[in-house]
Amino acid sequence: MKIIIAGAGAMGSRFALMLHQARNDVILIDGWPDHIEAIKKNGLQANLNGEHVQAEIPIYNQKAAGTVDFAADLVIVFTKVMQLDGMLQSIKPLIHAHTKVLCLLNGIGHEDIIEKYVPLDNILLGNTMWTAELEGPGKVKLFGAGGVELTNLGTAGEAGAAAVIQVLNDAQLNANYSHNIMASIYKKACINGTMNGLCTILDSNMADFGDTTVADPIVESIVGEFYQVAQAQGIPLDQEDVLAQVKACYNRETIGLHHPSMYQDLIISHRLTEIDYINGTIVRKGKEHGIATPYCLFLTQLVHAKEQLLKAK
Ligand code: NAD
């Protein structure tokens, strides 16, 4: 399959590498000049479960995307949410009537952006439990396993996603069609909407935060706001199951000693966060439905204050 990875950071590189290794025709489009130069010069360098891998994958600057001659069957967007609209605008000339666009970004409501560029039948929306870490320009660290859940937003339904699911599975990306994707997206957003913002503001890993006496009531209040907003939209969310998943992040034996990615982005790299598309979306949707969301609002404001204090870009 001819595949464009639009946004070739940590996750874009993972998907690109695995799809390239499965012999698809993959190209990368990105906007970070140092990263583009490094990949052009040395290939994409990956630490893949402890093994060094180098892959020669063509990469283009999104500013010049209009001049790229590539009739993509599939575009996988992997920008940060704030960069999604700009990326789609840049690659608009490469999106044809048959091109599917797959979006697995964290957060809620990305379909509103993608719909401006792509008909619903060609939009595949989902989430992923794969992870990835950018070590520097051109270098990624890819450990562990994951999966992909996706749905087709158009009337074509499952049939309209079958070819993409097959290609992802041929690349060992473990994809499944979901008939209830919004519940999965909200569930993952609850984990990001608690651990990300809280550990970033508190300068803590997840286990140490979980050990504080106020962790549970804070987490329960935030998840309660997500739950009410989901309910108002008819999205079935199992609040107890979500809370159990969130609290599982405290476990020191599994992932508790990690800092969430928002911490890495903001505190370590001084980059802007996706908070507006996680807790911020709950605040906006809460207003539409007359639901008070004070915890999500306060956390969104705190993260924005931290972004400004650190002059994040
Ligand atoms: P990323 O920050 O690694 O890459 C996103 C974009 O930012 C890329 O275009 C990249 O080139 C650019 N970028 C990265 N560092 C930069 C720098 N220092 N200067 C300038 N540009 C830079 O993002 P990601 O982790 O791949 O995440 C993409 C999406 O996937 C997000 O919505 C994220 O929430 C979601 N996600 C991430 C993971 C993960 O483990 N990383 C897991 C699941 C979902």
PDB file of N, CA and C in Angstrom, residues 230-286:
ATOM      1  N   ALA A 230     -19.510  12.470  28.665  1.00  0.00           N
ATOM      2  CA  ALA A 230     -19.718  11.331  27.760  1.00  0.00           C
ATOM      3  C   ALA A 230     -21.194  10.924  27.781  1.00  0.00           C
ATOM      4  N   GLN A 231     -21.755  10.835  28.977  1.00  0.00           N
ATOM      5  CA  GLN A 231     -23.171  10.437  29.115  1.00  0.00           C
ATOM      6  C   GLN A 231     -24.089  11.385  28.358  1.00  0.00           C
ATOM      7  N   ALA A 232     -23.804  12.691  28.462  1.00  0.00           N
ATOM      8  CA  ALA A 232     -24.651  13.691  27.795  1.00  0.00           C
ATOM      9  C   ALA A 232     -24.623  13.511  26.284  1.00  0.00           C
ATOM     10  N   GLN A 233     -23.539  12.906  25.782  1.00  0.00           N
ATOM     11  CA  GLN A 233     -23.439  12.686  24.329  1.00  0.00           C
ATOM     12  C   GLN A 233     -23.853  11.274  23.927  1.00  0.00           C
ATOM     13  N   GLY A 234     -24.350  10.511  24.885  1.00  0.00           N
ATOM     14  CA  GLY A 234     -24.788   9.144  24.587  1.00  0.00           C
ATOM     15  C   GLY A 234     -23.636   8.172  24.409  1.00  0.00           C
ATOM     16  N   ILE A 235     -22.461   8.512  24.978  1.00  0.00           N
ATOM     17  CA  ILE A 235     -21.299   7.619  24.861  1.00  0.00           C
ATOM     18  C   ILE A 235     -21.245   6.752  26.117  1.00  0.00           C
ATOM     19  N   PRO A 236     -21.350   5.432  25.954  1.00  0.00           N
ATOM     20  CA  PRO A 236     -21.401   4.560  27.131  1.00  0.00           C
ATOM     21  C   PRO A 236     -20.023   4.359  27.743  1.00  0.00           C
ATOM     22  N   LEU A 237     -19.829   4.902  28.919  1.00  0.00           N
ATOM     23  CA  LEU A 237     -18.533   4.795  29.590  1.00  0.00           C
ATOM     24  C   LEU A 237     -18.763   4.099  30.923  1.00  0.00           C
ATOM     25  N   ASP A 238     -17.959   3.074  31.215  1.00  0.00           N
ATOM     26  CA  ASP A 238     -18.075   2.368  32.484  1.00  0.00           C
ATOM     27  C   ASP A 238     -17.123   3.051  33.477  1.00  0.00           C
ATOM     28  N   GLN A 239     -17.710   3.885  34.349  1.00  0.00           N
ATOM     29  CA  GLN A 239     -16.895   4.749  35.217  1.00  0.00           C
ATOM     30  C   GLN A 239     -15.957   3.933  36.122  1.00  0.00           C
ATOM     31  N   GLU A 240     -16.458   2.817  36.660  1.00  0.00           N
ATOM     32  CA  GLU A 240     -15.627   2.005  37.574  1.00  0.00           C
ATOM     33  C   GLU A 240     -14.452   1.376  36.832  1.00  0.00           C
ATOM     34  N   ASP A 241     -14.727   0.901  35.629  1.00  0.00           N
ATOM     35  CA  ASP A 241     -13.681   0.290  34.802  1.00  0.00           C
ATOM     36  C   ASP A 241     -12.616   1.345  34.443  1.00  0.00           C
ATOM     37  N   VAL A 242     -13.080   2.535  34.096  1.00  0.00           N
ATOM     38  CA  VAL A 242     -12.138   3.612  33.747  1.00  0.00           C
ATOM     39  C   VAL A 242     -11.278   3.958  34.957  1.00  0.00           C
ATOM     40  N   LEU A 243     -11.925   4.086  36.118  1.00  0.00           N
ATOM     41  CA  LEU A 243     -11.162   4.435  37.328  1.00  0.00           C
ATOM     42  C   LEU A 243     -10.125   3.368  37.660  1.00  0.00           C
ATOM     43  N   ALA A 244     -10.507   2.106  37.457  1.00  0.00           N
ATOM     44  CA  ALA A 244      -9.554   1.015  37.726  1.00  0.00           C
ATOM     45  C   ALA A 244      -8.349   1.138  36.796  1.00  0.00           C
ATOM     46  N   GLN A 245      -8.605   1.483  35.530  1.00  0.00           N
ATOM     47  CA  GLN A 245      -7.498   1.635  34.559  1.00  0.00           C
ATOM     48  C   GLN A 245      -6.594   2.806  34.929  1.00  0.00           C
ATOM     49  N   VAL A 246      -7.225   3.900  35.367  1.00  0.00           N
ATOM     50  CA  VAL A 246      -6.433   5.071  35.743  1.00  0.00           C
ATOM     51  C   VAL A 246      -5.562   4.732  36.958  1.00  0.00           C
ATOM     52  N   LYS A 247      -6.170   4.095  37.947  1.00  0.00           N
ATOM     53  CA  LYS A 247      -5.431   3.795  39.183  1.00  0.00           C
ATOM     54  C   LYS A 247      -4.361   2.719  38.948  1.00  0.00           C
ATOM     55  N   ALA A 248      -4.535   1.921  37.895  1.00  0.00           N
ATOM     56  CA  ALA A 248      -3.504   0.923  37.560  1.00  0.00           C
ATOM     57  C   ALA A 248      -2.198   1.619  37.156  1.00  0.00           C
ATOM     58  N   CYS A 249      -2.294   2.861  36.750  1.00  0.00           N
ATOM     59  CA  CYS A 249      -1.074   3.618  36.364  1.00  0.00           C
ATOM     60  C   CYS A 249      -0.180   3.885  37.580  1.00  0.00           C
ATOM     61  N   TYR A 250      -0.727   3.786  38.795  1.00  0.00           N
ATOM     62  CA  TYR A 250       0.092   4.051  39.995  1.00  0.00           C
ATOM     63  C   TYR A 250       1.090   2.911  40.266  1.00  0.00           C
ATOM     64  N   ASN A 251       0.849   1.749  39.650  1.00  0.00           N
ATOM     65  CA  ASN A 251       1.587   0.527  40.004  1.00  0.00           C
ATOM     66  C   ASN A 251       3.090   0.637  39.694  1.00  0.00           C
ATOM     67  N   ARG A 252       3.906   0.581  40.738  1.00  0.00           N
ATOM     68  CA  ARG A 252       5.371   0.703  40.566  1.00  0.00           C
ATOM     69  C   ARG A 252       5.977  -0.453  39.778  1.00  0.00           C
ATOM     70  N   GLU A 253       5.307  -1.633  39.863  1.00  0.00           N
ATOM     71  CA  GLU A 253       5.860  -2.823  39.186  1.00  0.00           C
ATOM     72  C   GLU A 253       5.641  -2.752  37.676  1.00  0.00           C
ATOM     73  N   THR A 254       4.696  -1.938  37.228  1.00  0.00           N
ATOM     74  CA  THR A 254       4.408  -1.888  35.779  1.00  0.00           C
ATOM     75  C   THR A 254       4.854  -0.534  35.219  1.00  0.00           C
ATOM     76  N   ILE A 255       3.960   0.464  35.218  1.00  0.00           N
ATOM     77  CA  ILE A 255       4.320   1.728  34.553  1.00  0.00           C
ATOM     78  C   ILE A 255       4.438   2.903  35.519  1.00  0.00           C
ATOM     79  N   GLY A 256       4.185   2.664  36.818  1.00  0.00           N
ATOM     80  CA  GLY A 256       4.093   3.765  37.781  1.00  0.00           C
ATOM     81  C   GLY A 256       5.328   4.647  37.895  1.00  0.00           C
ATOM     82  N   LEU A 257       6.494   4.092  37.610  1.00  0.00           N
ATOM     83  CA  LEU A 257       7.710   4.899  37.783  1.00  0.00           C
ATOM     84  C   LEU A 257       7.960   5.843  36.613  1.00  0.00           C
ATOM     85  N   HIS A 258       7.111   5.747  35.559  1.00  0.00           N
ATOM     86  CA  HIS A 258       7.268   6.628  34.396  1.00  0.00           C
ATOM     87  C   HIS A 258       6.604   7.987  34.635  1.00  0.00           C
ATOM     88  N   HIS A 259       7.191   8.998  33.992  1.00  0.00           N
ATOM     89  CA  HIS A 259       6.503  10.280  33.882  1.00  0.00           C
ATOM     90  C   HIS A 259       5.698  10.232  32.588  1.00  0.00           C
ATOM     91  N   PRO A 260       4.450  10.716  32.591  1.00  0.00           N
ATOM     92  CA  PRO A 260       3.662  10.697  31.348  1.00  0.00           C
ATOM     93  C   PRO A 260       4.300  11.589  30.268  1.00  0.00           C
ATOM     94  N   SER A 261       3.852  11.387  29.026  1.00  0.00           N
ATOM     95  CA  SER A 261       4.491  12.088  27.898  1.00  0.00           C
ATOM     96  C   SER A 261       4.336  13.606  27.997  1.00  0.00           C
ATOM     97  N   MET A 262       3.248  14.082  28.592  1.00  0.00           N
ATOM     98  CA  MET A 262       3.085  15.537  28.712  1.00  0.00           C
ATOM     99  C   MET A 262       4.207  16.130  29.568  1.00  0.00           C
ATOM    100  N   TYR A 263       4.623  15.386  30.581  1.00  0.00           N
ATOM    101  CA  TYR A 263       5.734  15.828  31.434  1.00  0.00           C
ATOM    102  C   TYR A 263       7.017  15.948  30.594  1.00  0.00           C
ATOM    103  N   GLN A 264       7.261  14.909  29.793  1.00  0.00           N
ATOM    104  CA  GLN A 264       8.467  14.929  28.947  1.00  0.00           C
ATOM    105  C   GLN A 264       8.403  16.128  28.004  1.00  0.00           C
ATOM    106  N   ASP A 265       7.241  16.329  27.377  1.00  0.00           N
ATOM    107  CA  ASP A 265       7.109  17.405  26.390  1.00  0.00           C
ATOM    108  C   ASP A 265       7.278  18.780  27.042  1.00  0.00           C
ATOM    109  N   LEU A 266       6.554  19.020  28.136  1.00  0.00           N
ATOM    110  CA  LEU A 266       6.541  20.373  28.703  1.00  0.00           C
ATOM    111  C   LEU A 266       7.715  20.623  29.646  1.00  0.00           C
ATOM    112  N   ILE A 267       7.894  19.781  30.625  1.00  0.00           N
ATOM    113  CA  ILE A 267       8.899  20.073  31.656  1.00  0.00           C
ATOM    114  C   ILE A 267      10.319  19.858  31.112  1.00  0.00           C
ATOM    115  N   ILE A 268      10.513  18.805  30.327  1.00  0.00           N
ATOM    116  CA  ILE A 268      11.854  18.513  29.817  1.00  0.00           C
ATOM    117  C   ILE A 268      12.143  19.301  28.529  1.00  0.00           C
ATOM    118  N   SER A 269      11.189  19.283  27.584  1.00  0.00           N
ATOM    119  CA  SER A 269      11.477  19.863  26.256  1.00  0.00           C
ATOM    120  C   SER A 269      10.841  21.234  26.023  1.00  0.00           C
ATOM    121  N   HIS A 270      10.079  21.740  26.994  1.00  0.00           N
ATOM    122  CA  HIS A 270       9.425  23.046  26.884  1.00  0.00           C
ATOM    123  C   HIS A 270       8.580  23.159  25.614  1.00  0.00           C
ATOM    124  N   ARG A 271       7.830  22.086  25.335  1.00  0.00           N
ATOM    125  CA  ARG A 271       6.932  22.106  24.175  1.00  0.00           C
ATOM    126  C   ARG A 271       5.491  22.285  24.649  1.00  0.00           C
ATOM    127  N   LEU A 272       4.667  22.903  23.814  1.00  0.00           N
ATOM    128  CA  LEU A 272       3.257  23.093  24.157  1.00  0.00           C
ATOM    129  C   LEU A 272       2.568  21.725  24.280  1.00  0.00           C
ATOM    130  N   THR A 273       1.515  21.680  25.080  1.00  0.00           N
ATOM    131  CA  THR A 273       0.845  20.400  25.357  1.00  0.00           C
ATOM    132  C   THR A 273      -0.483  20.273  24.601  1.00  0.00           C
ATOM    133  N   GLU A 274      -1.058  19.093  24.683  1.00  0.00           N
ATOM    134  CA  GLU A 274      -2.357  18.824  24.045  1.00  0.00           C
ATOM    135  C   GLU A 274      -3.518  19.012  25.040  1.00  0.00           C
ATOM    136  N   ILE A 275      -3.276  19.727  26.146  1.00  0.00           N
ATOM    137  CA  ILE A 275      -4.287  19.803  27.211  1.00  0.00           C
ATOM    138  C   ILE A 275      -5.641  20.328  26.714  1.00  0.00           C
ATOM    139  N   ASP A 276      -5.616  21.281  25.745  1.00  0.00           N
ATOM    140  CA  ASP A 276      -6.886  21.834  25.241  1.00  0.00           C
ATOM    141  C   ASP A 276      -7.755  20.780  24.569  1.00  0.00           C
ATOM    142  N   TYR A 277      -7.130  19.684  24.118  1.00  0.00           N
ATOM    143  CA  TYR A 277      -7.869  18.649  23.380  1.00  0.00           C
ATOM    144  C   TYR A 277      -8.184  17.450  24.274  1.00  0.00           C
ATOM    145  N   ILE A 278      -7.800  17.559  25.547  1.00  0.00           N
ATOM    146  CA  ILE A 278      -8.114  16.480  26.498  1.00  0.00           C
ATOM    147  C   ILE A 278      -9.057  17.098  27.541  1.00  0.00           C
ATOM    148  N   ASN A 279      -8.515  17.643  28.628  1.00  0.00           N
ATOM    149  CA  ASN A 279      -9.379  18.262  29.643  1.00  0.00           C
ATOM    150  C   ASN A 279     -10.107  19.478  29.065  1.00  0.00           C
ATOM    151  N   GLY A 280      -9.448  20.221  28.188  1.00  0.00           N
ATOM    152  CA  GLY A 280     -10.060  21.417  27.598  1.00  0.00           C
ATOM    153  C   GLY A 280     -11.312  21.082  26.792  1.00  0.00           C
ATOM    154  N   THR A 281     -11.291  19.945  26.125  1.00  0.00           N
ATOM    155  CA  THR A 281     -12.481  19.541  25.356  1.00  0.00           C
ATOM    156  C   THR A 281     -13.643  19.235  26.298  1.00  0.00           C
ATOM    157  N   ILE A 282     -13.335  18.643  27.440  1.00  0.00           N
ATOM    158  CA  ILE A 282     -14.399  18.335  28.416  1.00  0.00           C
ATOM    159  C   ILE A 282     -15.018  19.637  28.926  1.00  0.00           C
ATOM    160  N   VAL A 283     -14.182  20.655  29.121  1.00  0.00           N
ATOM    161  CA  VAL A 283     -14.710  21.957  29.560  1.00  0.00           C
ATOM    162  C   VAL A 283     -15.654  22.529  28.486  1.00  0.00           C
ATOM    163  N   ARG A 284     -15.201  22.500  27.220  1.00  0.00           N
ATOM    164  CA  ARG A 284     -16.024  23.062  26.129  1.00  0.00           C
ATOM    165  C   ARG A 284     -17.325  22.272  25.964  1.00  0.00           C
ATOM    166  N   LYS A 285     -17.215  20.948  25.938  1.00  0.00           N
ATOM    167  CA  LYS A 285     -18.423  20.133  25.743  1.00  0.00           C
ATOM    168  C   LYS A 285     -19.329  20.205  26.980  1.00  0.00           C
ATOM    169  N   GLY A 286     -18.717  20.339  28.148  1.00  0.00           N
ATOM    170  CA  GLY A 286     -19.498  20.494  29.371  1.00  0.00           C
ATOM    171  C   GLY A 286     -20.357  21.749  29.297  1.00  0.00           C
TER     172      GLY A 286
END
